[in-house]
mmCIF file of C-alpha atoms and ligand atoms in Angstrom:
data_model
loop_
_atom_site.group_PDB
_atom_site.id
_atom_site.type_symbol
_atom_site.label_atom_id
_atom_site.label_comp_id
_atom_site.label_asym_id
_atom_site.label_seq_id
_atom_site.Cartn_x
_atom_site.Cartn_y
_atom_site.Cartn_z
ATOM 1 C CA MET Q 1 12.360 5.202 37.422
ATOM 2 C CA SER Q 2 9.691 5.623 34.706
ATOM 3 C CA PRO Q 3 8.467 2.371 33.089
ATOM 4 C CA ILE Q 4 9.849 1.243 29.738
ATOM 5 C CA ARG Q 5 7.561 2.577 27.007
ATOM 6 C CA SER Q 6 6.803 -0.047 24.423
ATOM 7 C CA ALA Q 7 3.982 -0.899 22.011
ATOM 8 C CA THR Q 8 3.261 -3.652 19.481
ATOM 9 C CA ALA Q 9 0.954 -3.268 16.487
ATOM 10 C CA VAL Q 10 -0.221 -5.493 13.627
ATOM 11 C CA ALA Q 11 -1.184 -4.212 10.167
ATOM 12 C CA HIS Q 12 -2.086 -5.849 6.860
ATOM 13 C CA PRO Q 13 -1.127 -4.914 3.294
ATOM 14 C CA ASN Q 14 -3.618 -3.147 1.046
ATOM 15 C CA ILE Q 15 -3.932 -3.467 -2.710
ATOM 16 C CA ALA Q 16 -5.076 -0.398 -4.624
ATOM 17 C CA LEU Q 17 -7.946 -0.794 -7.095
ATOM 18 C CA VAL Q 18 -7.354 2.812 -8.183
ATOM 19 C CA LYS Q 19 -3.603 3.323 -7.883
ATOM 20 C CA TYR Q 20 -1.381 5.926 -6.291
ATOM 21 C CA TRP Q 21 1.469 6.584 -8.693
ATOM 22 C CA GLY Q 22 3.371 9.876 -8.532
ATOM 23 C CA LYS Q 23 4.088 12.423 -5.800
ATOM 24 C CA ARG Q 24 3.522 16.128 -6.183
ATOM 25 C CA ASP Q 25 5.555 16.676 -2.981
ATOM 26 C CA GLU Q 26 8.281 14.099 -2.394
ATOM 27 C CA ASP Q 27 9.091 15.282 1.115
ATOM 28 C CA LEU Q 28 5.542 15.368 2.515
ATOM 29 C CA ILE Q 29 4.498 12.437 0.259
ATOM 30 C CA LEU Q 30 1.503 14.175 -1.306
ATOM 31 C CA PRO Q 31 0.092 12.360 -4.345
ATOM 32 C CA PHE Q 32 -1.020 13.904 -7.640
ATOM 33 C CA ALA Q 33 -4.332 12.016 -7.373
ATOM 34 C CA GLY Q 34 -6.423 10.166 -4.813
ATOM 35 C CA SER Q 35 -6.437 6.355 -4.664
ATOM 36 C CA LEU Q 36 -8.662 3.579 -3.360
ATOM 37 C CA SER Q 37 -7.716 0.191 -1.944
ATOM 38 C CA LEU Q 38 -8.738 -3.019 -0.240
ATOM 39 C CA THR Q 39 -6.917 -4.060 2.943
ATOM 40 C CA LEU Q 40 -6.306 -7.823 2.947
ATOM 41 C CA ASP Q 41 -6.646 -10.452 5.663
ATOM 42 C CA VAL Q 42 -3.328 -12.141 4.768
ATOM 43 C CA PHE Q 43 0.392 -11.288 5.143
ATOM 44 C CA PRO Q 44 0.310 -9.289 8.432
ATOM 45 C CA THR Q 45 3.308 -7.341 9.683
ATOM 46 C CA THR Q 46 3.907 -7.129 13.450
ATOM 47 C CA THR Q 47 6.066 -4.316 14.816
ATOM 48 C CA THR Q 48 7.249 -3.546 18.337
ATOM 49 C CA VAL Q 49 8.706 -0.145 19.238
ATOM 50 C CA THR Q 50 10.510 0.192 22.562
ATOM 51 C CA LEU Q 51 11.982 3.509 23.681
ATOM 52 C CA THR Q 52 15.655 3.168 24.636
ATOM 53 C CA PRO Q 53 16.518 6.311 26.657
ATOM 54 C CA GLN Q 54 20.203 5.366 27.128
ATOM 55 C CA ALA Q 55 20.909 4.486 23.481
ATOM 56 C CA PRO Q 56 22.654 7.031 21.204
ATOM 57 C CA ASN Q 57 20.884 5.762 18.030
ATOM 58 C CA ASP Q 58 17.773 3.944 16.881
ATOM 59 C CA SER Q 59 18.189 0.240 16.263
ATOM 60 C CA VAL Q 60 16.002 -1.561 13.739
ATOM 61 C CA PHE Q 61 15.601 -5.311 13.210
ATOM 62 C CA ILE Q 62 13.672 -6.584 10.210
ATOM 63 C CA ASP Q 63 12.831 -10.269 10.558
ATOM 64 C CA GLY Q 64 15.676 -10.574 13.076
ATOM 65 C CA THR Q 65 18.339 -8.926 10.888
ATOM 66 C CA PRO Q 66 19.718 -5.466 11.791
ATOM 67 C CA ALA Q 67 18.609 -2.918 9.177
ATOM 68 C CA THR Q 68 21.249 -0.715 7.548
ATOM 69 C CA GLY Q 69 21.417 1.823 4.706
ATOM 70 C CA VAL Q 70 18.194 3.155 3.161
ATOM 71 C CA ALA Q 71 15.868 0.952 5.261
ATOM 72 C CA LEU Q 72 17.414 2.211 8.514
ATOM 73 C CA ARG Q 73 17.447 5.844 7.327
ATOM 74 C CA ARG Q 74 13.761 5.689 6.332
ATOM 75 C CA ILE Q 75 12.721 4.361 9.728
ATOM 76 C CA THR Q 76 14.955 6.804 11.665
ATOM 77 C CA ALA Q 77 13.553 9.728 9.636
ATOM 78 C CA PHE Q 78 10.032 8.487 10.430
ATOM 79 C CA LEU Q 79 10.821 8.287 14.168
ATOM 80 C CA ASP Q 80 12.374 11.789 13.958
ATOM 81 C CA LEU Q 81 8.945 13.108 12.865
ATOM 82 C CA LEU Q 82 7.399 11.718 16.041
ATOM 83 C CA ARG Q 83 10.258 12.993 18.205
ATOM 84 C CA THR Q 84 9.815 16.495 16.757
ATOM 85 C CA ARG Q 85 6.048 16.390 17.323
ATOM 86 C CA THR Q 86 6.071 14.961 20.828
ATOM 87 C CA GLY Q 87 9.268 16.489 22.223
ATOM 88 C CA HIS Q 88 10.360 12.981 23.381
ATOM 89 C CA GLN Q 89 13.978 12.736 22.302
ATOM 90 C CA ASP Q 90 14.529 9.063 23.242
ATOM 91 C CA ARG Q 91 15.853 6.753 20.567
ATOM 92 C CA ALA Q 92 13.971 3.530 19.923
ATOM 93 C CA ARG Q 93 14.422 -0.144 19.169
ATOM 94 C CA VAL Q 94 12.159 -1.306 16.344
ATOM 95 C CA GLU Q 95 11.555 -5.001 15.709
ATOM 96 C CA THR Q 96 9.404 -5.924 12.771
ATOM 97 C CA HIS Q 97 8.230 -9.328 11.533
ATOM 98 C CA ASN Q 98 6.822 -9.724 8.036
ATOM 99 C CA THR Q 99 4.860 -12.634 6.652
ATOM 100 C CA VAL Q 100 5.084 -11.339 3.091
ATOM 101 C CA PRO Q 101 8.182 -11.152 0.870
ATOM 102 C CA ILE Q 102 9.625 -7.615 1.092
ATOM 103 C CA GLY Q 103 9.926 -5.388 -1.979
ATOM 104 C CA ALA Q 104 8.161 -7.722 -4.425
ATOM 105 C CA GLY Q 105 5.150 -5.507 -5.106
ATOM 106 C CA LEU Q 106 3.076 -7.206 -2.420
ATOM 107 C CA ALA Q 107 2.546 -4.050 -0.336
ATOM 108 C CA SER Q 108 5.003 -4.962 2.436
ATOM 109 C CA SER Q 109 5.854 -1.266 2.958
ATOM 110 C CA ALA Q 110 2.155 -0.394 3.388
ATOM 111 C CA ALA Q 111 1.696 -2.976 6.156
ATOM 112 C CA GLY Q 112 5.130 -2.138 7.590
ATOM 113 C CA PHE Q 113 4.672 1.623 7.934
ATOM 114 C CA ALA Q 114 1.061 1.269 9.128
ATOM 115 C CA ALA Q 115 2.200 -1.059 11.935
ATOM 116 C CA LEU Q 116 5.164 1.224 12.689
ATOM 117 C CA ALA Q 117 2.965 4.347 12.786
ATOM 118 C CA LEU Q 118 0.608 2.758 15.307
ATOM 119 C CA ALA Q 119 3.316 1.176 17.498
ATOM 120 C CA ALA Q 120 5.640 4.197 17.448
ATOM 121 C CA SER Q 121 2.926 6.830 17.996
ATOM 122 C CA THR Q 122 1.754 4.809 21.014
ATOM 123 C CA ALA Q 123 5.278 4.367 22.430
ATOM 124 C CA TYR Q 124 5.966 8.118 21.964
ATOM 125 C CA ASP Q 125 2.501 8.915 23.343
ATOM 126 C CA ALA Q 126 1.558 11.018 20.307
ATOM 127 C CA ARG Q 127 -2.233 10.563 20.878
ATOM 128 C CA LEU Q 128 -3.375 10.566 17.265
ATOM 129 C CA ASP Q 129 -6.880 9.891 15.998
ATOM 130 C CA ALA Q 130 -7.360 7.561 12.999
ATOM 131 C CA ALA Q 131 -6.920 10.368 10.435
ATOM 132 C CA GLY Q 132 -3.800 11.568 12.264
ATOM 133 C CA LEU Q 133 -2.400 8.052 12.250
ATOM 134 C CA SER Q 134 -3.126 7.767 8.544
ATOM 135 C CA ARG Q 135 -1.323 11.084 7.865
ATOM 136 C CA LEU Q 136 1.659 9.867 9.863
ATOM 137 C CA ALA Q 137 1.788 6.470 8.075
ATOM 138 C CA ARG Q 138 1.686 8.367 4.747
ATOM 139 C CA ARG Q 139 5.004 10.003 5.618
ATOM 140 C CA GLY Q 140 6.658 6.561 5.830
ATOM 141 C CA SER Q 141 5.237 5.158 2.596
ATOM 142 C CA GLY Q 142 2.294 6.735 0.771
ATOM 143 C CA SER Q 143 0.226 3.581 0.429
ATOM 144 C CA ALA Q 144 0.609 2.869 4.185
ATOM 145 C CA CYS Q 145 -1.982 5.557 5.004
ATOM 146 C CA ARG Q 146 -4.668 3.201 3.630
ATOM 147 C CA SER Q 147 -3.541 0.166 5.718
ATOM 148 C CA ILE Q 148 -4.563 1.963 8.921
ATOM 149 C CA PHE Q 149 -8.120 0.968 7.955
ATOM 150 C CA GLY Q 150 -9.761 -2.365 7.260
ATOM 151 C CA GLY Q 151 -11.757 -3.149 4.107
ATOM 152 C CA PHE Q 152 -11.975 -0.489 1.421
ATOM 153 C CA ALA Q 153 -10.276 2.879 2.010
ATOM 154 C CA GLN Q 154 -9.779 6.040 -0.020
ATOM 155 C CA TRP Q 155 -6.720 8.277 0.240
ATOM 156 C CA HIS Q 156 -7.492 11.944 -0.450
ATOM 157 C CA ALA Q 157 -4.949 13.755 -2.600
ATOM 158 C CA ALA Q 158 -5.721 17.182 -1.006
ATOM 159 C CA SER Q 159 -6.232 20.133 -3.300
ATOM 160 C CA PRO Q 160 -3.043 22.049 -4.189
ATOM 161 C CA ASP Q 161 -4.976 25.183 -3.082
ATOM 162 C CA SER Q 162 -5.563 23.729 0.361
ATOM 163 C CA PRO Q 163 -3.980 25.953 3.051
ATOM 164 C CA ASP Q 164 -2.537 22.830 4.740
ATOM 165 C CA PRO Q 165 -2.231 19.968 2.211
ATOM 166 C CA ASP Q 166 -0.283 17.831 4.680
ATOM 167 C CA HIS Q 167 -3.298 17.912 7.000
ATOM 168 C CA ALA Q 168 -5.793 17.384 4.162
ATOM 169 C CA SER Q 169 -4.129 14.256 2.749
ATOM 170 C CA TYR Q 170 -5.127 11.103 4.635
ATOM 171 C CA ALA Q 171 -7.167 7.954 4.050
ATOM 172 C CA GLU Q 172 -10.659 7.159 5.248
ATOM 173 C CA PRO Q 173 -12.554 3.863 5.381
ATOM 174 C CA LEU Q 174 -15.530 3.531 3.020
ATOM 175 C CA HIS Q 175 -18.775 2.840 4.839
ATOM 176 C CA ASP Q 176 -21.100 2.769 1.844
ATOM 177 C CA VAL Q 177 -19.848 -0.381 0.091
ATOM 178 C CA HIS Q 178 -22.778 -2.623 -0.885
ATOM 179 C CA PRO Q 179 -23.030 -5.481 1.668
ATOM 180 C CA GLY Q 180 -23.655 -7.948 -1.172
ATOM 181 C CA LEU Q 181 -20.239 -7.282 -2.712
ATOM 182 C CA ASN Q 182 -18.274 -10.319 -1.689
ATOM 183 C CA PRO Q 183 -14.813 -10.052 -3.251
ATOM 184 C CA ALA Q 184 -11.679 -12.143 -2.964
ATOM 185 C CA LEU Q 185 -8.243 -11.084 -4.149
ATOM 186 C CA ILE Q 186 -5.925 -13.915 -5.150
ATOM 187 C CA ALA Q 187 -2.198 -13.141 -5.009
ATOM 188 C CA VAL Q 188 -0.179 -15.106 -7.558
ATOM 189 C CA LEU Q 189 3.411 -15.193 -6.256
ATOM 190 C CA LEU Q 190 5.287 -15.344 -9.549
ATOM 191 C CA GLN Q 191 8.485 -13.958 -8.062
ATOM 192 C CA THR Q 192 9.242 -13.107 -4.452
ATOM 193 C CA THR Q 193 12.691 -11.531 -4.707
ATOM 194 C CA PRO Q 194 13.017 -7.746 -4.128
ATOM 195 C CA LYS Q 195 12.457 -5.571 -7.204
ATOM 196 C CA PRO Q 196 15.535 -3.961 -8.788
ATOM 197 C CA ILE Q 197 14.031 -0.423 -8.772
ATOM 198 C CA SER Q 198 12.187 1.015 -5.773
ATOM 199 C CA SER Q 199 8.619 2.275 -6.292
ATOM 200 C CA SER Q 200 9.831 5.738 -5.218
ATOM 201 C CA GLU Q 201 12.473 5.879 -7.950
ATOM 202 C CA ALA Q 202 10.071 4.414 -10.526
ATOM 203 C CA MET Q 203 7.371 6.978 -9.670
ATOM 204 C CA HIS Q 204 9.824 9.842 -9.801
ATOM 205 C CA ARG Q 205 11.100 8.767 -13.211
ATOM 206 C CA THR Q 206 7.556 8.276 -14.530
ATOM 207 C CA VAL Q 207 6.363 11.723 -13.451
ATOM 208 C CA ALA Q 208 9.491 13.371 -14.846
ATOM 209 C CA THR Q 209 9.667 11.634 -18.220
ATOM 210 C CA SER Q 210 6.624 9.580 -19.279
ATOM 211 C CA PRO Q 211 4.544 11.225 -22.027
ATOM 212 C CA LEU Q 212 1.571 9.111 -20.871
ATOM 213 C CA TYR Q 213 1.629 10.232 -17.255
ATOM 214 C CA ARG Q 214 -0.789 13.174 -17.626
ATOM 215 C CA SER Q 215 -3.424 11.089 -19.426
ATOM 216 C CA TRP Q 216 -3.184 8.342 -16.843
ATOM 217 C CA LEU Q 217 -3.638 10.964 -14.102
ATOM 218 C CA ARG Q 218 -6.718 12.323 -15.827
ATOM 219 C CA SER Q 219 -8.184 8.818 -16.199
ATOM 220 C CA THR Q 220 -7.377 8.045 -12.542
ATOM 221 C CA ARG Q 221 -9.234 11.156 -11.391
ATOM 222 C CA GLU Q 222 -12.236 9.943 -13.408
ATOM 223 C CA ALA Q 223 -11.838 6.355 -12.176
ATOM 224 C CA LEU Q 224 -12.164 7.331 -8.511
ATOM 225 C CA PRO Q 225 -15.832 8.463 -8.487
ATOM 226 C CA ALA Q 226 -16.687 5.662 -10.955
ATOM 227 C CA MET Q 227 -15.135 3.126 -8.561
ATOM 228 C CA ARG Q 228 -17.047 4.623 -5.615
ATOM 229 C CA THR Q 229 -20.325 4.222 -7.533
ATOM 230 C CA ALA Q 230 -19.476 0.630 -8.536
ATOM 231 C CA LEU Q 231 -18.708 -0.225 -4.883
ATOM 232 C CA THR Q 232 -21.948 1.302 -3.567
ATOM 233 C CA ASN Q 233 -23.886 -0.539 -6.267
ATOM 234 C CA GLY Q 234 -22.108 -3.816 -5.450
ATOM 235 C CA ASP Q 235 -21.140 -4.111 -9.118
ATOM 236 C CA LEU Q 236 -18.033 -6.349 -9.038
ATOM 237 C CA GLU Q 237 -17.768 -6.446 -12.818
ATOM 238 C CA ARG Q 238 -17.454 -2.650 -12.941
ATOM 239 C CA VAL Q 239 -15.053 -2.649 -9.964
ATOM 240 C CA GLY Q 240 -12.834 -5.202 -11.705
ATOM 241 C CA THR Q 241 -12.954 -3.495 -15.090
ATOM 242 C CA ILE Q 242 -11.968 -0.111 -13.641
ATOM 243 C CA ALA Q 243 -9.252 -1.650 -11.451
ATOM 244 C CA GLU Q 244 -7.613 -3.659 -14.256
ATOM 245 C CA ARG Q 245 -7.605 -0.730 -16.650
ATOM 246 C CA ASN Q 246 -6.130 1.602 -14.049
ATOM 247 C CA ALA Q 247 -3.331 -0.851 -13.173
ATOM 248 C CA LEU Q 248 -2.436 -1.579 -16.810
ATOM 249 C CA GLY Q 249 -2.414 2.188 -17.455
ATOM 250 C CA MET Q 250 -0.032 2.721 -14.542
ATOM 251 C CA HIS Q 251 2.365 0.124 -15.991
ATOM 252 C CA ALA Q 252 2.087 1.800 -19.408
ATOM 253 C CA THR Q 253 3.258 5.087 -17.837
ATOM 254 C CA MET Q 254 6.339 3.561 -16.247
ATOM 255 C CA GLU Q 255 7.170 1.461 -19.304
ATOM 256 C CA THR Q 256 7.317 4.691 -21.328
ATOM 257 C CA ALA Q 257 9.576 6.505 -18.831
ATOM 258 C CA LEU Q 258 13.201 7.287 -19.656
ATOM 259 C CA PRO Q 259 14.889 4.936 -18.972
ATOM 260 C CA PRO Q 260 11.845 2.612 -18.894
ATOM 261 C CA VAL Q 261 10.804 0.780 -15.751
ATOM 262 C CA ARG Q 262 9.379 -2.627 -16.515
ATOM 263 C CA TYR Q 263 8.184 -4.713 -13.572
ATOM 264 C CA ARG Q 264 6.119 -7.040 -15.779
ATOM 265 C CA THR Q 265 8.012 -10.215 -16.666
ATOM 266 C CA PRO Q 266 7.166 -12.785 -19.372
ATOM 267 C CA ALA Q 267 5.412 -14.793 -16.630
ATOM 268 C CA SER Q 268 3.280 -11.737 -15.713
ATOM 269 C CA LEU Q 269 2.297 -11.182 -19.365
ATOM 270 C CA HIS Q 270 1.483 -14.869 -19.852
ATOM 271 C CA LEU Q 271 -0.836 -14.771 -16.837
ATOM 272 C CA LEU Q 272 -2.449 -11.474 -17.893
ATOM 273 C CA ASP Q 273 -3.259 -13.102 -21.254
ATOM 274 C CA HIS Q 274 -4.731 -16.126 -19.520
ATOM 275 C CA ILE Q 275 -6.906 -13.955 -17.267
ATOM 276 C CA GLN Q 276 -8.342 -12.338 -20.380
ATOM 277 C CA VAL Q 277 -9.113 -15.778 -21.841
ATOM 278 C CA MET Q 278 -10.787 -16.825 -18.568
ATOM 279 C CA ARG Q 279 -12.952 -13.713 -18.823
ATOM 280 C CA GLU Q 280 -13.831 -14.452 -22.448
ATOM 281 C CA ASN Q 281 -14.942 -17.891 -21.204
ATOM 282 C CA GLY Q 282 -17.365 -16.245 -18.794
ATOM 283 C CA GLN Q 283 -15.356 -16.214 -15.565
ATOM 284 C CA GLN Q 284 -15.452 -13.101 -13.381
ATOM 285 C CA VAL Q 285 -11.734 -12.381 -12.974
ATOM 286 C CA TRP Q 286 -9.786 -9.109 -13.207
ATOM 287 C CA ALA Q 287 -6.075 -8.480 -12.717
ATOM 288 C CA THR Q 288 -4.188 -5.793 -10.868
ATOM 289 C CA MET Q 289 -0.430 -5.300 -10.433
ATOM 290 C CA ASP Q 290 1.776 -3.052 -8.326
ATOM 291 C CA ALA Q 291 5.470 -2.226 -8.372
ATOM 292 C CA GLY Q 292 6.602 -5.773 -9.060
ATOM 293 C CA PRO Q 293 5.910 -8.743 -11.352
ATOM 294 C CA ASN Q 294 3.230 -10.356 -9.172
ATOM 295 C CA ILE Q 295 -0.438 -10.397 -10.104
ATOM 296 C CA LYS Q 296 -3.476 -10.108 -7.868
ATOM 297 C CA VAL Q 297 -6.774 -11.339 -9.252
ATOM 298 C CA LEU Q 298 -10.128 -10.004 -8.135
ATOM 299 C CA CYS Q 299 -13.051 -12.440 -8.278
ATOM 300 C CA PRO Q 300 -16.255 -13.293 -6.382
ATOM 301 C CA ALA Q 301 -15.342 -14.970 -3.062
ATOM 302 C CA GLY Q 302 -17.435 -18.047 -3.889
ATOM 303 C CA GLN Q 303 -15.361 -18.724 -7.005
ATOM 304 C CA ALA Q 304 -11.975 -18.065 -5.356
ATOM 305 C CA PRO Q 305 -10.936 -21.715 -4.661
ATOM 306 C CA ASP Q 306 -11.517 -22.741 -8.311
ATOM 307 C CA VAL Q 307 -9.959 -19.573 -9.749
ATOM 308 C CA SER Q 308 -6.978 -19.904 -7.422
ATOM 309 C CA ALA Q 309 -6.392 -23.541 -8.468
ATOM 310 C CA GLU Q 310 -6.542 -22.574 -12.155
ATOM 311 C CA LEU Q 311 -4.115 -19.651 -11.686
ATOM 312 C CA ALA Q 312 -1.695 -21.896 -9.760
ATOM 313 C CA ALA Q 313 -1.820 -24.540 -12.491
ATOM 314 C CA ILE Q 314 -1.283 -22.047 -15.326
ATOM 315 C CA SER Q 315 1.536 -20.133 -13.636
ATOM 316 C CA GLY Q 316 3.191 -22.974 -11.722
ATOM 317 C CA SER Q 317 3.308 -20.559 -8.772
ATOM 318 C CA GLN Q 318 1.900 -20.393 -5.287
ATOM 319 C CA THR Q 319 -1.430 -18.576 -4.948
ATOM 320 C CA VAL Q 320 -2.900 -17.072 -1.775
ATOM 321 C CA ILE Q 321 -6.599 -16.246 -1.420
ATOM 322 C CA ALA Q 322 -7.209 -12.993 0.452
ATOM 323 C CA ARG Q 323 -10.463 -11.476 1.661
ATOM 324 C CA PRO Q 324 -11.142 -8.007 3.068
ATOM 325 C CA GLY Q 325 -9.009 -7.642 6.174
ATOM 326 C CA PRO Q 326 -8.960 -5.687 9.436
ATOM 327 C CA ALA Q 327 -7.682 -2.260 10.466
ATOM 328 C CA ALA Q 328 -4.256 -1.876 12.068
ATOM 329 C CA THR Q 329 -4.494 -2.822 15.755
ATOM 330 C CA LEU Q 330 -2.468 -2.453 18.883
ATOM 331 C CA THR Q 331 -1.736 -5.873 20.411
ATOM 332 C CA ALA Q 332 0.405 -4.825 23.393
ATOM 333 C CA ARG Q 333 1.457 -1.649 25.175
ATOM 334 C CA CYS Q 334 3.501 -0.866 28.241
ATOM 335 C CA PRO Q 335 2.696 1.021 30.404
ATOM 336 C CA ARG Q 336 -0.996 0.345 29.854
HETATM 337 O O1 PMV Y 1 3.666 3.366 -0.922
HETATM 338 P P1 PMV Y 1 4.644 3.141 -2.013
HETATM 339 O O2 PMV Y 1 5.614 4.256 -2.135
HETATM 340 O O3 PMV Y 1 5.326 1.796 -1.881
HETATM 341 O O4 PMV Y 1 3.841 3.120 -3.413
HETATM 342 C C1 PMV Y 1 3.178 2.002 -3.873
HETATM 343 C C2 PMV Y 1 2.365 2.330 -5.064
HETATM 344 C C3 PMV Y 1 1.617 1.159 -5.676
HETATM 345 O O5 PMV Y 1 1.633 0.037 -4.836
HETATM 346 C C4 PMV Y 1 2.241 0.778 -7.000
HETATM 347 C C5 PMV Y 1 0.168 1.582 -5.948
HETATM 348 C C6 PMV Y 1 -0.673 1.780 -4.717
HETATM 349 O O6 PMV Y 1 -1.556 2.657 -4.779
HETATM 350 O O7 PMV Y 1 -0.504 1.065 -3.714
#
C-alpha cells in the first residue's frame, strides 16, 4: 500500500503598499496593474493537506469547522487545478488554522491560499519552483501570490500582449531594498467581523462602474516604479506617502462605484484624521487600508511601541506590531 501523502505549510499575510484592485481576467485572476507588498511576521495560517484516495469529495475544515458554500467551492476548485495538472485524481482533506480574523481586511485569504498552495502542491507532488507556486497561489486569491515570499514582493501584472499571461503573472521577492530601511506595520483592529461584501465583488463592481477607476490605475502604474526607487533608497517617508495615497485612492474608486462599496467606518475615518495630525506633529506615520475597516500604520520600527500605544489609546482598539516576515514554509511532509 502506498503511504498516505500529506503536507503542512505555514504562510503569513502580506499588506500591499501599492494595491491590487481589479482583475482583467476573473477566471485566471490577472490584475490590471502590478502591486507591491510587505509580508508580515504576525498572524500565520497553518494548513495541512492529506490525500484521501477512498473519499468521494474533498473535505475542508477551517479552524475546526467544516467549510460549506463558497469557501468550500473555492478550495475544491483550487484543488481541481492541481488534480488537472498532476493527473492525481485523489480527493483531499484540508485543515487550516488561522490566527487572524477571517474576512476583515487583514489579508487572511493571502496567508490562507499561500499556505494551501504550498501544502497541496507538495501533497499532490506538483514540483513547482517559487514562481510556479506564486502563480498557483494567485489562482486561489490574487494577493496570495505575494505571501509565498518573505519581506517585500512585487506581483507582475503581465502585459496583455504576452503570449501566455497566466505564466507571466507571478510575484517575486525584492532583493534591492535598502538594508537601513527598518519598517514596522501596526495593525489597528477596529473591527474583526467579516466584511459584508467580498473583495472580489467589490473589485468587480469598481472596475465596471467607478468613474475614478482608470485614473487610479494610471496612478498605480506610476506608483510602482516610484515605490521601487523609494525602497532602494531606504526613504521611508516616500514609501509611506506613496502607500497612503494609493490606498486612499483605491477606497475612492470603490466608494464611487454603483452601488458604492464603503469599507471605511466612522472609526476608520477618525483614526485616519488622527494619523494626519500625528504627521503634522512630526511623527513618521502613514496609513494603509484594504478591503475592510481596519487600518495598518507604517512607521520606523524604533518608534513602533510608542506609535502603537497612541493608536490603541485613540481608537480604543487592540493594536499589533508587525515587522517584515518570512516566506511560506513547509513544516511537515509525508512521505519525506
Ligand atoms: O486577494 P484578494 O482577492 O483578497 O484581494 C485583496 C486586495 C487588497 O487586499 C484590497 C489589496 C492588495 O493588494 O492586497
